Amino acid sequence: MGFRFYKSFPIGKLLRVNVSKSGLSLGIGPPGLNLNIGRRGMRRTVGIPGSGLSWQDSRSWKTLGAKPNTDPQPGRQGAAAGSGGVILGVLLFLVLGAWLLLRSPTPPAPVPAVPWTARIDAHPPKPPEVRALARAELHELQRLLNQLGHPAGQPDGLEGPRTRAAVRSFLRQHGLERAEELDTDLLRRVRAATRAKATH
């Protein structure tokens, strides 16, 4: 027995390129119905997949290129065989070109621009609740005002004229245009001013 080599490379579902000792060949068709085109000629195979039953019909390029009355001259037979090789080469070139074209990545579709109205947050954060200060919060406000240099008197958690005067002094110093209400918004601003003073 001699050395044999055979390898098949599928291209899609209906095409494959076969490599063997005799050269390249092209297989076309689904399982059970195959047309193999090679250097020596064409071979048709019809069978039932999985059954082992099949029928084959082989035709050489010499036979396909000859006229009904066979020409015995070897030069013409060689020309027929050469034309078969040319046809095979053209077919392989077309198949490989189509395969490379199908494998080339398609450019991604452009991303549609998002309308500016869709970028607006549908649920913006709610502003902090503003309410009157409880006694403990008022005590903290008086203590922080004293630390910032706005004398509010002894912190006792009770609203009085000295506390009001300290609040007016704080608002003027920071250029705040707001009412002198003793509420949570005022306490938040005083806390922020105290933290800013502590970092400097």
Coordinates of N, CA and C in Angstrom, one line a residue:
M1 N 0.8 -1.2 0.0 CA 0.0 0.0 0.0 C 0.9 1.2 0.0
G2 N 0.5 2.2 -0.8 CA 1.3 3.5 -0.8 C 0.8 4.5 0.2
F3 N 1.6 5.6 0.3 CA 1.2 6.6 1.2 C 0.0 7.4 0.6
R4 N -0.9 7.7 1.5 CA -2.1 8.5 1.1 C -2.3 9.7 2.0
F5 N -2.9 10.7 1.5 CA -3.1 11.9 2.2 C -4.5 12.5 1.7
Y6 N -5.3 12.9 2.7 CA -6.6 13.5 2.3 C -7.0 14.4 3.4
K7 N -7.4 15.6 3.1 CA -7.9 16.6 4.1 C -9.0 17.4 3.4
S8 N -10.1 17.7 4.2 CA -11.2 18.4 3.6 C -11.5 19.7 4.5
F9 N -11.7 20.8 3.8 CA -11.9 22.1 4.5 C -13.3 22.6 4.1
P10 N -14.3 22.5 5.0 CA -15.6 23.0 4.7 C -15.7 24.5 4.5
I11 N -16.4 25.0 3.6 CA -16.7 26.4 3.4 C -18.2 26.6 3.3
G12 N -18.8 27.0 4.4 CA -20.2 27.0 4.5 C -20.8 25.7 4.6
K13 N -22.1 25.5 4.2 CA -22.8 24.3 4.4 C -22.7 23.4 3.1
L14 N -22.5 24.0 1.9 CA -22.6 23.3 0.7 C -21.3 23.2 -0.1
L15 N -20.2 23.8 0.4 CA -18.9 23.8 -0.3 C -17.8 23.3 0.6
R16 N -16.8 22.7 0.0 CA -15.6 22.3 0.7 C -14.5 22.1 -0.2
V17 N -13.3 22.4 0.2 CA -12.1 22.2 -0.6 C -11.3 21.0 -0.1
N18 N -11.0 20.1 -1.0 CA -10.4 18.8 -0.6 C -8.9 18.9 -1.1
V19 N -8.0 18.4 -0.2 CA -6.6 18.4 -0.5 C -6.1 16.9 -0.4
S20 N -5.5 16.4 -1.5 CA -5.0 15.0 -1.5 C -3.7 15.0 -2.2
K21 N -3.1 13.8 -2.4 CA -1.8 13.6 -3.1 C -2.0 14.0 -4.6
S22 N -3.2 13.8 -5.1 CA -3.4 14.2 -6.5 C -3.7 15.7 -6.8
G23 N -3.8 16.4 -5.7 CA -4.1 17.9 -5.9 C -5.3 18.4 -5.1
L24 N -5.8 19.5 -5.6 CA -7.0 20.1 -5.0 C -8.2 19.7 -5.8
S25 N -9.3 19.6 -5.0 CA -10.6 19.4 -5.6 C -11.7 20.2 -4.9
L26 N -12.8 20.4 -5.5 CA -13.9 21.2 -4.9 C -15.1 20.3 -4.8
G27 N -15.7 20.2 -3.6 CA -16.9 19.5 -3.4 C -18.1 20.4 -3.3
I28 N -19.2 20.1 -4.0 CA -20.4 21.0 -4.0 C -21.6 20.1 -3.7
G29 N -22.4 20.5 -2.7 CA -23.7 19.8 -2.5 C -23.8 19.4 -1.0
P30 N -25.1 19.1 -0.6 CA -25.3 18.6 0.7 C -25.0 17.1 0.9
P31 N -25.0 16.6 2.1 CA -24.8 15.2 2.3 C -25.8 14.3 1.5
G32 N -25.3 13.4 0.8 CA -26.1 12.5 0.0 C -26.2 12.9 -1.4
L33 N -25.8 14.1 -1.8 CA -25.8 14.6 -3.1 C -24.6 15.5 -3.4
N34 N -23.6 15.0 -4.0 CA -22.3 15.7 -4.0 C -21.7 15.7 -5.4
L35 N -21.1 16.8 -5.8 CA -20.4 16.9 -7.1 C -19.0 17.3 -6.7
N36 N -18.0 16.5 -7.1 CA -16.6 16.7 -6.8 C -15.9 17.1 -8.1
I37 N -15.3 18.2 -8.1 CA -14.6 18.7 -9.3 C -13.1 18.7 -9.0
G38 N -12.3 17.9 -9.7 CA -10.9 17.9 -9.4 C -10.0 18.0 -10.7
R39 N -8.7 17.8 -10.5 CA -7.8 18.0 -11.7 C -8.1 16.9 -12.7
R40 N -8.6 15.8 -12.3 CA -8.8 14.7 -13.3 C -10.1 14.7 -13.9
G41 N -11.1 15.3 -13.3 CA -12.4 15.3 -13.8 C -13.5 15.6 -12.8
M42 N -14.7 15.2 -13.0 CA -15.8 15.4 -12.1 C -16.4 14.0 -11.7
R43 N -16.8 14.0 -10.4 CA -17.4 12.7 -9.9 C -18.7 13.1 -9.2
R44 N -19.8 12.5 -9.6 CA -21.1 12.7 -9.0 C -21.4 11.5 -8.1
T45 N -21.9 11.9 -6.9 CA -22.3 10.9 -5.9 C -23.7 11.1 -5.4
V46 N -24.6 10.1 -5.4 CA -25.9 10.2 -4.9 C -26.1 9.1 -4.0
G47 N -26.5 9.3 -2.8 CA -26.7 8.3 -1.8 C -27.7 8.7 -0.7
I48 N -27.9 7.7 0.2 CA -28.8 7.9 1.4 C -27.9 8.1 2.6
P49 N -27.8 9.3 3.2 CA -26.9 9.5 4.3 C -27.2 8.5 5.5
G50 N -26.1 7.9 6.0 CA -26.2 7.0 7.1 C -26.5 5.6 6.7
S51 N -26.9 5.3 5.5 CA -27.2 4.0 5.0 C -26.1 3.2 4.4
G52 N -25.1 3.9 4.0 CA -24.0 3.2 3.3 C -24.3 3.0 1.8
L53 N -25.5 3.3 1.3 CA -25.8 3.1 -0.1 C -25.6 4.3 -0.9
S54 N -24.9 4.2 -2.0 CA -24.6 5.4 -2.8 C -24.4 4.9 -4.3
W55 N -24.4 5.9 -5.2 CA -24.2 5.6 -6.6 C -23.2 6.7 -7.1
Q56 N -22.2 6.3 -7.8 CA -21.2 7.2 -8.3 C -21.0 7.2 -9.8
D57 N -20.7 8.3 -10.3 CA -20.5 8.4 -11.8 C -19.3 9.4 -12.0
S58 N -18.2 8.9 -12.6 CA -17.0 9.7 -12.8 C -16.8 10.0 -14.2
R59 N -16.4 11.2 -14.5 CA -16.1 11.6 -15.9 C -14.8 12.4 -15.9
S60 N -13.9 12.0 -16.7 CA -12.6 12.7 -16.8 C -12.7 13.9 -17.7
W61 N -11.8 14.8 -17.5 CA -11.8 16.0 -18.4 C -11.5 15.6 -19.9
K62 N -10.8 14.5 -20.1 CA -10.6 14.1 -21.4 C -11.9 13.7 -22.1
T63 N -12.7 12.9 -21.3 CA -14.0 12.5 -21.9 C -14.9 13.7 -22.1
L64 N -14.9 14.6 -21.1 CA -15.8 15.7 -21.3 C -15.4 16.6 -22.4
G65 N -14.1 16.7 -22.7 CA -13.6 17.6 -23.7 C -13.6 17.0 -25.1
A66 N -13.8 15.6 -25.2 CA -13.7 15.0 -26.5 C -15.1 15.1 -27.2
K67 N -15.0 15.0 -28.6 CA -16.2 15.0 -29.4 C -16.8 13.7 -29.4
P68 N -18.1 13.5 -29.9 CA -18.7 12.1 -30.0 C -17.8 11.1 -30.7
N69 N -17.1 11.5 -31.8 CA -16.1 10.6 -32.4 C -14.8 10.9 -31.7
T70 N -14.2 10.0 -30.9 CA -13.1 10.3 -30.1 C -11.9 10.6 -31.0
D71 N -11.2 11.7 -30.8 CA -10.0 12.0 -31.6 C -8.8 11.3 -31.0
P72 N -8.1 10.4 -31.7 CA -7.0 9.7 -31.1 C -5.8 10.5 -30.9
Q73 N -5.7 11.8 -31.4 CA -4.5 12.5 -31.3 C -4.3 12.9 -29.9
P74 N -3.1 12.6 -29.3 CA -2.8 12.9 -27.9 C -2.7 14.4 -27.6
G75 N -2.4 15.2 -28.6 CA -2.3 16.6 -28.4 C -3.6 17.2 -28.0
R76 N -4.7 16.8 -28.7 CA -6.0 17.3 -28.4 C -6.5 16.8 -27.0
Q77 N -6.1 15.6 -26.7 CA -6.5 15.1 -25.4 C -5.8 15.9 -24.3
G78 N -4.6 16.2 -24.5 CA -3.9 17.0 -23.5 C -4.5 18.4 -23.3
A79 N -5.0 18.9 -24.5 CA -5.6 20.3 -24.4 C -6.9 20.2 -23.6
A80 N -7.6 19.1 -23.8 CA -8.9 18.9 -23.0 C -8.6 18.8 -21.5
A81 N -7.5 18.1 -21.2 CA -7.2 17.9 -19.8 C -6.7 19.3 -19.2
G82 N -6.0 20.1 -20.0 CA -5.5 21.4 -19.6 C -6.7 22.3 -19.4
S83 N -7.7 22.2 -20.3 CA -8.8 23.1 -20.1 C -9.6 22.8 -18.8
G84 N -9.6 21.5 -18.5 CA -10.3 21.1 -17.2 C -9.6 21.7 -16.0
G85 N -8.2 21.7 -16.0 CA -7.5 22.3 -14.9 C -7.7 23.8 -14.8
V86 N -7.9 24.5 -16.0 CA -8.2 25.9 -16.0 C -9.6 26.2 -15.3
I87 N -10.5 25.3 -15.7 CA -11.9 25.5 -15.2 C -11.9 25.3 -13.7
L88 N -11.1 24.2 -13.2 CA -11.0 24.0 -11.8 C -10.4 25.2 -11.1
G89 N -9.3 25.7 -11.6 CA -8.7 26.9 -11.0 C -9.6 28.1 -10.9
V90 N -10.4 28.3 -12.0 CA -11.3 29.5 -11.9 C -12.4 29.2 -10.9
L91 N -12.9 28.0 -10.8 CA -14.0 27.7 -9.8 C -13.4 27.9 -8.4
L92 N -12.2 27.4 -8.2 CA -11.6 27.5 -6.8 C -11.4 29.0 -6.5
F93 N -11.0 29.8 -7.5 CA -10.8 31.2 -7.2 C -12.1 31.9 -6.9
L94 N -13.1 31.6 -7.6 CA -14.4 32.2 -7.3 C -15.0 31.8 -5.9
V95 N -14.8 30.5 -5.6 CA -15.3 30.1 -4.3 C -14.6 30.7 -3.2
L96 N -13.2 30.7 -3.3 CA -12.4 31.3 -2.2 C -12.7 32.8 -2.1
G97 N -12.9 33.5 -3.2 CA -13.2 34.9 -3.1 C -14.6 35.2 -2.5
A98 N -15.6 34.4 -2.8 CA -16.9 34.5 -2.1 C -16.7 34.2 -0.6
W99 N -15.9 33.2 -0.3 CA -15.8 32.9 1.1 C -15.1 34.0 1.9
L100 N -14.1 34.6 1.4 CA -13.4 35.7 2.0 C -14.3 36.9 2.1
L101 N -15.2 37.1 1.1 CA -16.1 38.2 1.2 C -17.1 38.1 2.3
L102 N -17.6 36.8 2.4 CA -18.6 36.5 3.5 C -18.0 36.6 4.9
R103 N -16.7 36.3 5.0 CA -16.1 36.3 6.3 C -15.7 37.7 6.7
S104 N -15.6 38.7 5.8 CA -15.2 40.0 6.2 C -16.2 40.6 7.1
P105 N -15.7 41.2 8.2 CA -16.7 41.8 9.2 C -17.4 43.0 8.7
T106 N -18.7 43.0 8.9 CA -19.5 44.1 8.5 C -19.4 45.2 9.4
P107 N -19.4 46.5 8.9 CA -19.2 47.6 9.8 C -20.4 47.7 10.8
P108 N -20.2 48.1 12.0 CA -21.3 48.2 12.9 C -22.3 49.3 12.5
A109 N -23.5 49.1 12.8 CA -24.6 50.1 12.5 C -24.4 51.3 13.3
P110 N -24.6 52.5 12.8 CA -24.4 53.7 13.6 C -25.4 53.8 14.7
V111 N -25.0 54.2 15.8 CA -25.8 54.3 17.0 C -26.7 55.6 16.9
P112 N -28.0 55.4 16.9 CA -28.8 56.6 16.8 C -28.6 57.6 17.9
A113 N -28.7 58.9 17.6 CA -28.5 59.9 18.6 C -29.6 59.9 19.5
V114 N -29.3 60.1 20.8 CA -30.4 60.2 21.8 C -30.9 61.6 21.9
P115 N -32.2 61.8 21.7 CA -32.7 63.2 21.9 C -32.4 63.7 23.2
W116 N -32.2 65.1 23.2 CA -31.8 65.7 24.5 C -32.8 65.6 25.5
T117 N -34.1 65.5 25.1 CA -35.2 65.3 26.1 C -35.1 64.0 26.8
A118 N -34.5 63.0 26.2 CA -34.4 61.7 26.8 C -33.3 61.6 27.8
R119 N -32.4 62.6 27.8 CA -31.2 62.6 28.7 C -31.6 63.2 30.0
I120 N -32.7 63.9 30.1 CA -33.1 64.5 31.4 C -33.5 63.4 32.3
D121 N -33.0 63.5 33.5 CA -33.4 62.5 34.5 C -34.8 62.5 34.8
A122 N -35.5 61.4 34.7 CA -36.9 61.3 34.9 C -37.3 61.4 36.4
H123 N -36.3 61.2 37.2 CA -36.5 61.2 38.7 C -35.5 62.1 39.3
P124 N -35.5 63.4 39.2 CA -34.5 64.3 39.8 C -34.6 64.2 41.3
P125 N -33.5 64.4 42.0 CA -33.5 64.3 43.4 C -34.4 65.4 44.1
K126 N -35.1 65.0 45.1 CA -36.0 65.9 45.8 C -35.2 66.9 46.6
P127 N -35.6 68.1 46.7 CA -34.8 69.0 47.6 C -35.1 68.6 49.0
P128 N -34.1 68.9 49.9 CA -34.2 68.5 51.3 C -35.4 69.2 51.9
E129 N -36.0 68.5 52.8 CA -37.2 69.0 53.5 C -36.8 70.2 54.4
V130 N -37.6 71.3 54.3 CA -37.3 72.4 55.1 C -38.4 72.5 56.2
R131 N -38.0 72.6 57.4 CA -39.0 72.7 58.5 C -38.4 73.5 59.6
A132 N -39.2 73.8 60.6 CA -38.7 74.6 61.8 C -37.8 73.7 62.6
L133 N -36.9 74.3 63.3 CA -35.9 73.6 64.1 C -36.5 73.1 65.4
A134 N -36.2 71.8 65.7 CA -36.5 71.4 67.1 C -35.6 72.0 68.1
R135 N -35.9 71.8 69.4 CA -35.1 72.5 70.4 C -33.6 72.0 70.4
A136 N -33.4 70.7 70.2 CA -32.0 70.2 70.1 C -31.3 70.8 68.9
E137 N -32.0 71.0 67.8 CA -31.3 71.6 66.6 C -31.1 73.1 66.8
L138 N -32.0 73.8 67.5 CA -31.8 75.2 67.8 C -30.6 75.3 68.7
H139 N -30.4 74.4 69.7 CA -29.3 74.4 70.6 C -28.0 74.3 69.7
E140 N -28.0 73.4 68.8 CA -26.8 73.2 67.9 C -26.5 74.5 67.1
L141 N -27.6 75.1 66.6 CA -27.4 76.3 65.8 C -26.8 77.4 66.6
Q142 N -27.2 77.6 67.8 CA -26.7 78.6 68.7 C -25.2 78.4 69.0
R143 N -24.8 77.1 69.2 CA -23.5 76.7 69.5 C -22.6 77.0 68.3
L144 N -23.0 76.6 67.1 CA -22.2 76.8 65.9 C -22.1 78.3 65.5
L145 N -23.1 79.1 65.8 CA -23.0 80.6 65.5 C -22.0 81.2 66.4
N146 N -22.0 80.8 67.7 CA -21.0 81.3 68.6 C -19.5 80.9 68.1
Q147 N -19.4 79.7 67.5 CA -18.0 79.3 67.0 C -17.6 80.1 65.8
L148 N -18.6 80.5 65.0 CA -18.3 81.3 63.8 C -18.1 82.8 64.1
G149 N -18.3 83.2 65.4 CA -18.1 84.6 65.7 C -19.3 85.4 65.7
H150 N -20.5 84.8 65.7 CA -21.8 85.5 65.7 C -22.4 85.2 67.1
P151 N -22.3 86.0 68.1 CA -22.7 85.7 69.4 C -24.2 85.5 69.5
A152 N -24.6 84.3 69.9 CA -26.0 84.0 70.0 C -26.4 83.8 71.5
G153 N -25.5 84.0 72.4 CA -25.7 83.8 73.8 C -25.5 82.4 74.2
Q154 N -25.9 82.1 75.5 CA -25.7 80.8 76.0 C -26.7 79.8 75.3
P155 N -26.1 78.8 74.6 CA -27.0 77.8 73.9 C -28.0 77.2 74.9
D156 N -29.3 77.4 74.7 CA -30.3 76.9 75.5 C -31.5 76.2 74.7
G157 N -31.4 76.4 73.4 CA -32.4 75.8 72.5 C -33.7 76.6 72.5
L158 N -33.6 77.9 73.0 CA -34.8 78.7 73.0 C -34.5 79.9 72.1
E159 N -35.5 80.3 71.3 CA -35.4 81.4 70.4 C -35.5 82.7 71.1
G160 N -34.5 83.6 70.9 CA -34.5 84.9 71.5 C -33.9 86.0 70.6
P161 N -33.9 87.2 71.1 CA -33.4 88.3 70.3 C -31.9 88.2 69.9
R162 N -31.1 87.6 70.9 CA -29.7 87.5 70.6 C -29.4 86.4 69.5
T163 N -30.3 85.4 69.5 CA -30.2 84.4 68.4 C -30.6 85.0 67.1
R164 N -31.6 85.8 67.1 CA -32.0 86.4 65.8 C -30.9 87.4 65.3
A165 N -30.3 88.1 66.2 CA -29.3 89.0 65.8 C -28.1 88.2 65.2
A166 N -27.7 87.1 65.8 CA -26.6 86.3 65.3 C -26.9 85.7 64.0
V167 N -28.2 85.4 63.7 CA -28.6 84.9 62.4 C -28.5 86.0 61.4
R168 N -28.9 87.2 61.7 CA -28.8 88.3 60.7 C -27.3 88.6 60.4
S169 N -26.5 88.5 61.4 CA -25.0 88.7 61.2 C -24.4 87.7 60.3
F170 N -24.8 86.4 60.5 CA -24.3 85.3 59.7 C -24.8 85.5 58.2
L171 N -26.1 85.9 58.0 CA -26.6 86.0 56.6 C -25.9 87.2 55.9
R172 N -25.6 88.3 56.6 CA -24.9 89.4 56.0 C -23.5 89.0 55.6
Q173 N -22.8 88.4 56.5 CA -21.4 88.0 56.3 C -21.3 87.1 55.0
H174 N -22.2 86.2 54.8 CA -22.1 85.3 53.7 C -23.0 85.7 52.5
G175 N -23.5 86.9 52.5 CA -24.3 87.4 51.3 C -25.5 86.6 51.0
L176 N -26.2 86.1 51.9 CA -27.3 85.2 51.7 C -28.6 86.0 51.7
E177 N -29.4 85.9 50.7 CA -30.6 86.6 50.6 C -31.7 85.6 50.9
R178 N -32.1 85.6 52.1 CA -33.2 84.7 52.6 C -33.8 85.2 53.9
A179 N -34.9 84.6 54.2 CA -35.6 85.1 55.4 C -34.8 84.6 56.6
E180 N -35.1 85.2 57.8 CA -34.4 84.9 59.0 C -35.1 83.8 59.8
E181 N -35.7 82.9 59.0 CA -36.4 81.8 59.7 C -35.4 80.8 60.2
L182 N -35.7 80.4 61.5 CA -34.8 79.4 62.1 C -35.3 78.0 61.7
D183 N -34.8 77.6 60.5 CA -35.3 76.3 59.9 C -34.1 75.4 59.6
T184 N -34.4 74.2 59.0 CA -33.3 73.2 58.7 C -32.4 73.7 57.6
D185 N -32.9 74.6 56.7 CA -32.0 75.1 55.6 C -31.0 76.0 56.2
L186 N -31.4 76.9 57.2 CA -30.4 77.7 57.9 C -29.4 76.9 58.6
L187 N -29.8 75.8 59.3 CA -28.9 75.0 60.1 C -27.9 74.3 59.1
R188 N -28.4 73.9 57.9 CA -27.5 73.2 57.0 C -26.4 74.2 56.5
R189 N -26.8 75.4 56.3 CA -25.8 76.4 55.8 C -24.8 76.7 56.9
V190 N -25.2 76.8 58.1 CA -24.3 77.1 59.2 C -23.4 75.9 59.4
R191 N -23.9 74.7 59.3 CA -23.0 73.5 59.4 C -21.9 73.6 58.3
A192 N -22.3 73.9 57.1 CA -21.4 73.9 56.0 C -20.3 75.0 56.2
A193 N -20.7 76.2 56.7 CA -19.7 77.2 57.0 C -18.8 76.8 58.1
T194 N -19.3 76.0 59.1 CA -18.4 75.6 60.2 C -17.4 74.6 59.7
R195 N -17.8 73.6 58.8 CA -16.9 72.7 58.2 C -15.8 73.4 57.4
A196 N -16.3 74.4 56.6 CA -15.3 75.1 55.8 C -14.3 75.9 56.6
K197 N -14.7 76.4 57.7 CA -13.8 77.1 58.6 C -12.8 76.2 59.2
A198 N -13.3 74.9 59.5 CA -12.4 74.0 60.2 C -11.3 73.5 59.2
T199 N -11.6 73.5 57.9 CA -10.6 73.0 57.0 C -9.5 74.0 56.6
H200 N -9.8 75.3 57.0 CA -8.8 76.3 56.6 C -7.9 76.7 57.8

